[in-house]
mmCIF file of C-alpha atoms and ligand atoms in Angstrom:
data_model
loop_
_atom_site.group_PDB
_atom_site.id
_atom_site.type_symbol
_atom_site.label_atom_id
_atom_site.label_comp_id
_atom_site.label_asym_id
_atom_site.label_seq_id
_atom_site.Cartn_x
_atom_site.Cartn_y
_atom_site.Cartn_z
ATOM 1 C CA UNK A 1 12.667 -16.222 -16.080
ATOM 2 C CA UNK A 2 11.815 -19.656 -15.556
ATOM 3 C CA UNK A 3 8.171 -19.416 -16.318
ATOM 4 C CA UNK A 4 5.802 -19.031 -18.935
ATOM 5 C CA UNK A 5 2.255 -18.924 -19.823
ATOM 6 C CA UNK A 6 0.167 -21.734 -21.931
ATOM 7 C CA UNK A 7 -3.471 -22.375 -24.242
ATOM 8 C CA UNK A 8 -4.829 -24.867 -21.636
ATOM 9 C CA UNK A 9 -7.324 -27.240 -24.462
ATOM 10 C CA UNK A 10 -10.331 -25.840 -24.470
ATOM 11 C CA UNK A 11 -14.351 -27.070 -25.542
ATOM 12 C CA UNK A 12 -16.291 -24.157 -26.268
ATOM 13 C CA UNK A 13 -19.393 -24.519 -27.037
ATOM 14 C CA UNK A 14 -20.188 -23.198 -30.491
ATOM 15 C CA UNK A 15 -23.805 -23.906 -30.903
ATOM 16 C CA UNK A 16 -25.652 -23.783 -27.575
ATOM 17 C CA UNK A 17 -24.335 -21.019 -24.675
ATOM 18 C CA UNK A 18 -23.695 -23.748 -22.595
ATOM 19 C CA UNK A 19 -20.131 -22.590 -21.105
ATOM 20 C CA UNK A 20 -16.518 -23.787 -21.737
ATOM 21 C CA UNK A 21 -14.326 -27.103 -20.939
ATOM 22 C CA UNK A 22 -11.073 -26.961 -20.199
ATOM 23 C CA UNK A 23 -8.579 -29.684 -19.605
ATOM 24 C CA UNK A 24 -5.103 -30.598 -19.477
ATOM 25 C CA UNK A 25 -3.728 -34.414 -19.400
ATOM 26 C CA UNK A 26 -1.385 -35.980 -17.422
ATOM 27 C CA UNK A 27 2.277 -36.800 -19.524
ATOM 28 C CA UNK A 28 0.266 -35.372 -22.957
ATOM 29 C CA UNK A 29 0.150 -32.260 -21.992
ATOM 30 C CA UNK A 30 2.788 -30.202 -19.377
ATOM 31 C CA UNK A 31 6.838 -30.688 -18.893
ATOM 32 C CA UNK A 32 5.741 -33.018 -15.857
ATOM 33 C CA UNK A 33 4.632 -35.931 -14.898
ATOM 34 C CA UNK A 34 1.372 -34.411 -11.843
ATOM 35 C CA UNK A 35 1.547 -36.081 -9.065
ATOM 36 C CA UNK A 36 -0.565 -33.596 -6.937
ATOM 37 C CA UNK A 37 -3.019 -30.934 -7.397
ATOM 38 C CA UNK A 38 -4.736 -28.501 -4.957
ATOM 39 C CA UNK A 39 -6.514 -25.408 -5.213
ATOM 40 C CA UNK A 40 -6.919 -22.517 -3.048
ATOM 41 C CA UNK A 41 -10.575 -20.951 -1.922
ATOM 42 C CA UNK A 42 -12.381 -18.583 -0.013
ATOM 43 C CA UNK A 43 -9.688 -16.103 -0.655
ATOM 44 C CA UNK A 44 -10.885 -12.726 0.042
ATOM 45 C CA UNK A 45 -10.238 -9.531 -2.954
ATOM 46 C CA UNK A 46 -6.592 -7.704 -1.738
ATOM 47 C CA UNK A 47 -4.831 -11.140 -0.298
ATOM 48 C CA UNK A 48 -1.327 -12.141 -1.036
ATOM 49 C CA UNK A 49 0.056 -15.859 -0.506
ATOM 50 C CA UNK A 50 2.923 -17.627 -1.443
ATOM 51 C CA UNK A 51 5.610 -15.547 -0.768
ATOM 52 C CA UNK A 52 8.380 -18.504 -1.257
ATOM 53 C CA UNK A 53 10.006 -20.394 -3.930
ATOM 54 C CA UNK A 54 10.947 -23.848 -4.263
ATOM 55 C CA UNK A 55 14.157 -25.871 -4.653
ATOM 56 C CA UNK A 56 12.765 -28.281 -7.829
ATOM 57 C CA UNK A 57 9.072 -28.311 -7.954
ATOM 58 C CA UNK A 58 7.249 -27.514 -10.882
ATOM 59 C CA UNK A 59 3.849 -26.360 -11.374
ATOM 60 C CA UNK A 60 1.131 -25.337 -13.284
ATOM 61 C CA UNK A 61 -0.662 -22.705 -11.993
ATOM 62 C CA UNK A 62 -4.758 -21.639 -13.174
ATOM 63 C CA UNK A 63 -7.119 -19.439 -12.487
ATOM 64 C CA UNK A 64 -10.295 -21.634 -13.034
ATOM 65 C CA UNK A 65 -12.285 -18.491 -11.584
ATOM 66 C CA UNK A 66 -12.381 -14.703 -11.071
ATOM 67 C CA UNK A 67 -8.990 -12.810 -11.225
ATOM 68 C CA UNK A 68 -5.455 -13.295 -9.339
ATOM 69 C CA UNK A 69 -1.765 -11.570 -10.148
ATOM 70 C CA UNK A 70 0.573 -13.942 -9.763
ATOM 71 C CA UNK A 71 4.485 -11.752 -8.797
ATOM 72 C CA UNK A 72 7.155 -13.073 -9.682
ATOM 73 C CA UNK A 73 10.808 -13.304 -8.815
ATOM 74 C CA UNK A 74 14.046 -14.478 -9.997
ATOM 75 C CA UNK A 75 16.762 -12.587 -8.214
ATOM 76 C CA UNK A 76 17.044 -10.326 -11.355
ATOM 77 C CA UNK A 77 14.021 -9.594 -12.434
ATOM 78 C CA UNK A 78 10.864 -8.877 -11.081
ATOM 79 C CA UNK A 79 7.584 -9.614 -13.463
ATOM 80 C CA UNK A 80 3.498 -10.126 -13.164
ATOM 81 C CA UNK A 81 1.422 -12.289 -14.561
ATOM 82 C CA UNK A 82 -2.369 -11.550 -14.785
ATOM 83 C CA UNK A 83 -4.591 -14.616 -14.095
ATOM 84 C CA UNK A 84 -8.071 -14.384 -15.711
ATOM 85 C CA UNK A 85 -8.965 -16.832 -17.661
ATOM 86 C CA UNK A 86 -9.593 -20.711 -17.109
ATOM 87 C CA UNK A 87 -8.393 -21.692 -20.862
ATOM 88 C CA UNK A 88 -4.806 -19.762 -19.659
ATOM 89 C CA UNK A 89 -1.873 -21.669 -17.050
ATOM 90 C CA UNK A 90 0.867 -20.344 -16.029
ATOM 91 C CA UNK A 91 3.979 -22.913 -15.744
ATOM 92 C CA UNK A 92 6.389 -21.781 -13.044
ATOM 93 C CA UNK A 93 9.864 -23.895 -12.256
ATOM 94 C CA UNK A 94 12.315 -24.314 -9.346
ATOM 95 C CA UNK A 95 13.889 -20.681 -8.245
ATOM 96 C CA UNK A 96 10.874 -18.611 -8.652
ATOM 97 C CA UNK A 97 10.239 -16.651 -5.597
ATOM 98 C CA UNK A 98 6.328 -16.004 -5.968
ATOM 99 C CA UNK A 99 2.976 -14.402 -4.579
ATOM 100 C CA UNK A 100 -0.364 -14.848 -5.183
ATOM 101 C CA UNK A 101 -2.930 -11.839 -4.773
ATOM 102 C CA UNK A 102 -6.408 -11.907 -5.156
ATOM 103 C CA UNK A 103 -8.081 -8.971 -7.343
ATOM 104 C CA UNK A 104 -11.447 -10.429 -6.253
ATOM 105 C CA UNK A 105 -13.488 -12.185 -3.425
ATOM 106 C CA UNK A 106 -13.673 -16.142 -3.820
ATOM 107 C CA UNK A 107 -11.101 -15.768 -7.102
ATOM 108 C CA UNK A 108 -10.252 -19.993 -7.568
ATOM 109 C CA UNK A 109 -6.202 -20.946 -8.187
ATOM 110 C CA UNK A 110 -5.893 -23.986 -8.874
ATOM 111 C CA UNK A 111 -2.189 -25.716 -9.220
ATOM 112 C CA UNK A 112 -1.417 -29.101 -11.141
ATOM 113 C CA UNK A 113 2.374 -29.828 -9.293
ATOM 114 C CA UNK A 114 5.231 -32.687 -10.473
ATOM 115 C CA UNK A 115 6.049 -33.832 -7.062
ATOM 116 C CA UNK A 116 4.049 -35.011 -3.266
ATOM 117 C CA UNK A 117 3.733 -32.320 -0.124
ATOM 118 C CA UNK A 118 7.039 -31.625 0.681
ATOM 119 C CA UNK A 119 7.437 -29.364 3.633
ATOM 120 C CA UNK A 120 11.624 -28.873 2.887
ATOM 121 C CA UNK A 121 11.186 -28.163 -0.952
ATOM 122 C CA UNK A 122 10.141 -24.942 -0.029
ATOM 123 C CA UNK A 123 12.438 -21.347 0.465
ATOM 124 C CA UNK A 124 10.117 -19.210 2.633
ATOM 125 C CA UNK A 125 12.897 -16.832 3.707
ATOM 126 C CA UNK A 126 13.821 -14.236 1.657
ATOM 127 C CA UNK A 127 17.254 -13.544 2.001
ATOM 128 C CA UNK A 128 17.828 -17.404 1.906
ATOM 129 C CA UNK A 129 16.474 -17.469 -1.741
ATOM 130 C CA UNK A 130 18.018 -14.747 -3.643
ATOM 131 C CA UNK A 131 21.722 -17.296 -2.404
ATOM 132 C CA UNK A 132 19.601 -19.973 -3.328
ATOM 133 C CA UNK A 133 18.973 -18.666 -7.264
ATOM 134 C CA UNK A 134 22.846 -17.067 -7.123
ATOM 135 C CA UNK A 135 24.158 -20.633 -6.461
ATOM 136 C CA UNK A 136 21.024 -21.999 -9.460
ATOM 137 C CA UNK A 137 22.489 -20.065 -11.913
ATOM 138 C CA UNK A 138 26.180 -20.271 -11.282
ATOM 139 C CA UNK A 139 24.649 -24.420 -11.443
ATOM 140 C CA UNK A 140 23.699 -23.983 -14.527
ATOM 141 C CA UNK A 141 26.218 -22.087 -15.542
ATOM 142 C CA UNK A 142 29.136 -24.079 -15.280
HETATM 143 P P1 LIG B 201 0.902 -22.929 0.782
HETATM 144 O O1 LIG B 201 2.191 -24.035 0.170
HETATM 145 O O2 LIG B 201 2.159 -21.974 1.920
HETATM 146 O O3 LIG B 201 0.222 -21.920 0.214
HETATM 147 P P2 LIG B 201 0.236 -20.561 -0.365
HETATM 148 O O4 LIG B 201 1.762 -19.974 -0.671
HETATM 149 O O5 LIG B 201 -1.414 -20.449 -0.728
HETATM 150 O O6 LIG B 201 0.263 -19.332 1.295
HETATM 151 O O7 LIG B 201 0.522 -24.041 2.158
HETATM 152 C C1 LIG B 201 -0.327 -23.466 2.531
HETATM 153 C C2 LIG B 201 -0.524 -24.390 4.266
HETATM 154 O O8 LIG B 201 -1.066 -25.716 3.503
HETATM 155 C C3 LIG B 201 1.116 -24.901 4.474
HETATM 156 O O9 LIG B 201 0.584 -25.654 5.435
HETATM 157 C C4 LIG B 201 1.307 -26.189 4.086
HETATM 158 C C5 LIG B 201 -0.148 -26.673 3.221
HETATM 159 N N1 LIG B 201 -0.446 -27.319 2.032
HETATM 160 C C6 LIG B 201 -0.136 -29.484 1.982
HETATM 161 O O10 LIG B 201 0.019 -29.878 3.934
HETATM 162 N N2 LIG B 201 -0.702 -29.774 0.961
HETATM 163 C C7 LIG B 201 0.074 -29.133 0.238
HETATM 164 O O11 LIG B 201 -0.328 -29.607 -1.140
HETATM 165 C C8 LIG B 201 0.152 -27.709 0.098
HETATM 166 C C9 LIG B 201 -0.053 -26.871 -1.656
HETATM 167 C C10 LIG B 201 0.251 -26.842 1.177
#
């Protein structure tokens, strides 16, 4: 499936307990150019968002606070990734249906995206997604 987990560079304070600092840099740390950053917050435990796939967009998801489960589907398989560490990022490419379930109140999901917001890049209908994923696979194979 078109996703992977990456470690985000992190500076931890070794001598004093002043917390950690994680960062990623455009053109250095991600396999795409960052054109947009957005974050989702104020979400209650048990809420699920997402329910869409993208046609071309690549994204890096980081749960910078709290705990979120991301469910991923590509038309053949289903996997769940649990995000609760701000030094771990989840890269999701096009053609992956994803939902994000909040496991703790007020968890924060920060996303770096490869393009500007475009409503036309979304597939929000599940059956349309299944067709799209199948065609995408045929294109990759030929
Ligand atoms: P959406 O991507 O559907 O969020 P989620 O999958 O977390 O529910 O976006 C929610 C709304 O916000 C939708 O009306 C589109 C709008 N939006 C923007 O205007 N700009 C953005 O960069 C994003 C990500 C969403």
